[in-house]
């Protein structure tokens, strides 16, 4: 990455965040578990970049009414938003029994949003072969 003002801010911000998380992890086991979970999820997300590109598959045109891509995206966002409304209640309920498990469930729920959107984008990329 070429050094500019934004990359310097990114590097300094990352260093400060890492230092704050390291200090907080030293002070609290719950924070240490949360940081460890986030690092593990980050490694999994980093590993996703090594997956092959989706193949362009020509699909037959279906007869009948077609749903617009905007309507499909609105449905996906509405379902995700609706499910995210119950996540804090579930995390707090599980956190009463085990704070570490509550942090894990919360992290998995947040990453599930990005996983769903990532899978949808890969699906759209595979369908773009028939349009272009």
mmCIF file of C-alpha atoms in Angstrom, residues 10-126:
data_model
loop_
_atom_site.group_PDB
_atom_site.id
_atom_site.type_symbol
_atom_site.label_atom_id
_atom_site.label_comp_id
_atom_site.label_asym_id
_atom_site.label_seq_id
_atom_site.Cartn_x
_atom_site.Cartn_y
_atom_site.Cartn_z
ATOM 1 C CA UNK A 10 -5.053 3.407 9.422
ATOM 2 C CA UNK A 11 -1.695 2.148 10.721
ATOM 3 C CA UNK A 12 -1.692 4.421 13.782
ATOM 4 C CA UNK A 13 -5.324 3.575 14.556
ATOM 5 C CA UNK A 14 -4.589 -0.138 14.249
ATOM 6 C CA UNK A 15 -1.575 0.152 16.570
ATOM 7 C CA UNK A 16 -3.582 2.077 19.182
ATOM 8 C CA UNK A 17 -6.445 -0.421 18.972
ATOM 9 C CA UNK A 18 -4.085 -3.382 19.355
ATOM 10 C CA UNK A 19 -2.419 -1.731 22.359
ATOM 11 C CA UNK A 20 -5.784 -0.987 24.003
ATOM 12 C CA UNK A 21 -7.025 -4.536 23.418
ATOM 13 C CA UNK A 22 -3.777 -6.013 24.741
ATOM 14 C CA UNK A 23 -4.036 -3.925 27.923
ATOM 15 C CA UNK A 24 -7.728 -4.755 28.374
ATOM 16 C CA UNK A 25 -7.007 -8.447 27.773
ATOM 17 C CA UNK A 26 -4.363 -8.310 30.490
ATOM 18 C CA UNK A 27 -6.904 -6.773 32.887
ATOM 19 C CA UNK A 28 -9.900 -9.022 32.173
ATOM 20 C CA UNK A 29 -10.266 -12.639 31.080
ATOM 21 C CA UNK A 30 -13.608 -11.902 29.414
ATOM 22 C CA UNK A 31 -12.022 -9.264 27.199
ATOM 23 C CA UNK A 32 -9.197 -11.680 26.421
ATOM 24 C CA UNK A 33 -11.708 -14.315 25.297
ATOM 25 C CA UNK A 34 -13.566 -11.738 23.193
ATOM 26 C CA UNK A 35 -10.360 -10.570 21.532
ATOM 27 C CA UNK A 36 -9.361 -14.175 20.867
ATOM 28 C CA UNK A 37 -12.735 -14.898 19.265
ATOM 29 C CA UNK A 38 -12.463 -11.799 17.076
ATOM 30 C CA UNK A 39 -8.931 -12.759 15.989
ATOM 31 C CA UNK A 40 -10.110 -16.268 15.111
ATOM 32 C CA UNK A 41 -13.009 -14.868 13.076
ATOM 33 C CA UNK A 42 -10.605 -12.472 11.363
ATOM 34 C CA UNK A 43 -8.387 -15.376 10.356
ATOM 35 C CA UNK A 44 -11.372 -17.231 8.911
ATOM 36 C CA UNK A 45 -12.421 -14.139 6.958
ATOM 37 C CA UNK A 46 -8.846 -13.741 5.698
ATOM 38 C CA UNK A 47 -8.895 -17.371 4.543
ATOM 39 C CA UNK A 48 -12.020 -16.671 2.447
ATOM 40 C CA UNK A 49 -9.959 -14.591 0.038
ATOM 41 C CA UNK A 50 -8.205 -17.757 -1.112
ATOM 42 C CA UNK A 51 -11.442 -19.343 -2.347
ATOM 43 C CA UNK A 52 -11.747 -19.616 -6.138
ATOM 44 C CA UNK A 53 -13.841 -17.136 -8.076
ATOM 45 C CA UNK A 54 -17.400 -18.286 -8.772
ATOM 46 C CA UNK A 55 -17.900 -19.877 -12.169
ATOM 47 C CA UNK A 56 -20.124 -18.101 -14.630
ATOM 48 C CA UNK A 57 -23.045 -20.444 -15.205
ATOM 49 C CA UNK A 58 -25.582 -19.774 -17.916
ATOM 50 C CA UNK A 59 -29.021 -20.443 -16.518
ATOM 51 C CA UNK A 60 -32.151 -20.849 -18.589
ATOM 52 C CA UNK A 61 -34.536 -17.925 -18.488
ATOM 53 C CA UNK A 62 -37.556 -18.876 -16.431
ATOM 54 C CA UNK A 63 -40.962 -18.012 -17.758
ATOM 55 C CA UNK A 64 -43.163 -16.100 -15.393
ATOM 56 C CA UNK A 65 -42.921 -13.041 -13.186
ATOM 57 C CA UNK A 66 -39.394 -11.963 -12.281
ATOM 58 C CA UNK A 67 -38.573 -10.355 -8.932
ATOM 59 C CA UNK A 68 -36.412 -7.271 -9.208
ATOM 60 C CA UNK A 69 -32.921 -7.355 -7.656
ATOM 61 C CA UNK A 70 -33.839 -4.352 -5.518
ATOM 62 C CA UNK A 71 -36.819 -6.210 -4.035
ATOM 63 C CA UNK A 72 -34.637 -9.238 -3.311
ATOM 64 C CA UNK A 73 -32.042 -7.072 -1.603
ATOM 65 C CA UNK A 74 -34.740 -5.324 0.429
ATOM 66 C CA UNK A 75 -36.089 -8.672 1.615
ATOM 67 C CA UNK A 76 -32.601 -9.853 2.642
ATOM 68 C CA UNK A 77 -31.900 -6.618 4.534
ATOM 69 C CA UNK A 78 -35.313 -6.720 6.264
ATOM 70 C CA UNK A 79 -34.828 -10.319 7.415
ATOM 71 C CA UNK A 80 -31.300 -9.583 8.695
ATOM 72 C CA UNK A 81 -32.513 -6.454 10.500
ATOM 73 C CA UNK A 82 -35.382 -8.380 12.084
ATOM 74 C CA UNK A 83 -33.070 -11.121 13.319
ATOM 75 C CA UNK A 84 -30.571 -8.575 14.660
ATOM 76 C CA UNK A 85 -33.284 -7.103 16.876
ATOM 77 C CA UNK A 86 -33.341 -10.296 18.970
ATOM 78 C CA UNK A 87 -29.548 -10.819 19.137
ATOM 79 C CA UNK A 88 -28.902 -8.513 22.150
ATOM 80 C CA UNK A 89 -31.585 -10.292 24.184
ATOM 81 C CA UNK A 90 -30.155 -13.716 23.325
ATOM 82 C CA UNK A 91 -26.564 -12.614 24.028
ATOM 83 C CA UNK A 92 -27.494 -11.148 27.421
ATOM 84 C CA UNK A 93 -29.489 -14.254 28.336
ATOM 85 C CA UNK A 94 -26.591 -16.555 27.421
ATOM 86 C CA UNK A 95 -24.153 -14.122 29.066
ATOM 87 C CA UNK A 96 -25.843 -14.711 32.415
ATOM 88 C CA UNK A 97 -24.596 -18.290 32.272
ATOM 89 C CA UNK A 98 -21.238 -17.722 30.560
ATOM 90 C CA UNK A 99 -19.871 -14.321 29.449
ATOM 91 C CA UNK A 100 -17.444 -16.030 27.069
ATOM 92 C CA UNK A 101 -20.225 -17.972 25.364
ATOM 93 C CA UNK A 102 -22.302 -14.795 25.128
ATOM 94 C CA UNK A 103 -19.401 -13.014 23.420
ATOM 95 C CA UNK A 104 -18.987 -15.943 21.036
ATOM 96 C CA UNK A 105 -22.695 -15.966 20.123
ATOM 97 C CA UNK A 106 -22.650 -12.192 19.567
ATOM 98 C CA UNK A 107 -19.567 -12.387 17.362
ATOM 99 C CA UNK A 108 -21.009 -15.250 15.335
ATOM 100 C CA UNK A 109 -24.293 -13.357 14.882
ATOM 101 C CA UNK A 110 -22.482 -10.264 13.606
ATOM 102 C CA UNK A 111 -20.291 -12.282 11.271
ATOM 103 C CA UNK A 112 -23.365 -14.111 9.956
ATOM 104 C CA UNK A 113 -24.596 -10.818 8.467
ATOM 105 C CA UNK A 114 -21.435 -10.414 6.451
ATOM 106 C CA UNK A 115 -21.412 -14.089 5.484
ATOM 107 C CA UNK A 116 -24.952 -13.848 4.104
ATOM 108 C CA UNK A 117 -24.144 -10.695 2.144
ATOM 109 C CA UNK A 118 -20.871 -12.211 0.876
ATOM 110 C CA UNK A 119 -22.655 -15.370 -0.302
ATOM 111 C CA UNK A 120 -25.311 -13.268 -2.030
ATOM 112 C CA UNK A 121 -22.638 -11.253 -3.844
ATOM 113 C CA UNK A 122 -20.945 -14.467 -5.022
ATOM 114 C CA UNK A 123 -24.311 -15.710 -6.267
ATOM 115 C CA UNK A 124 -24.861 -12.457 -8.136
ATOM 116 C CA UNK A 125 -21.364 -12.691 -9.668
ATOM 117 C CA UNK A 126 -22.101 -16.201 -10.910
#
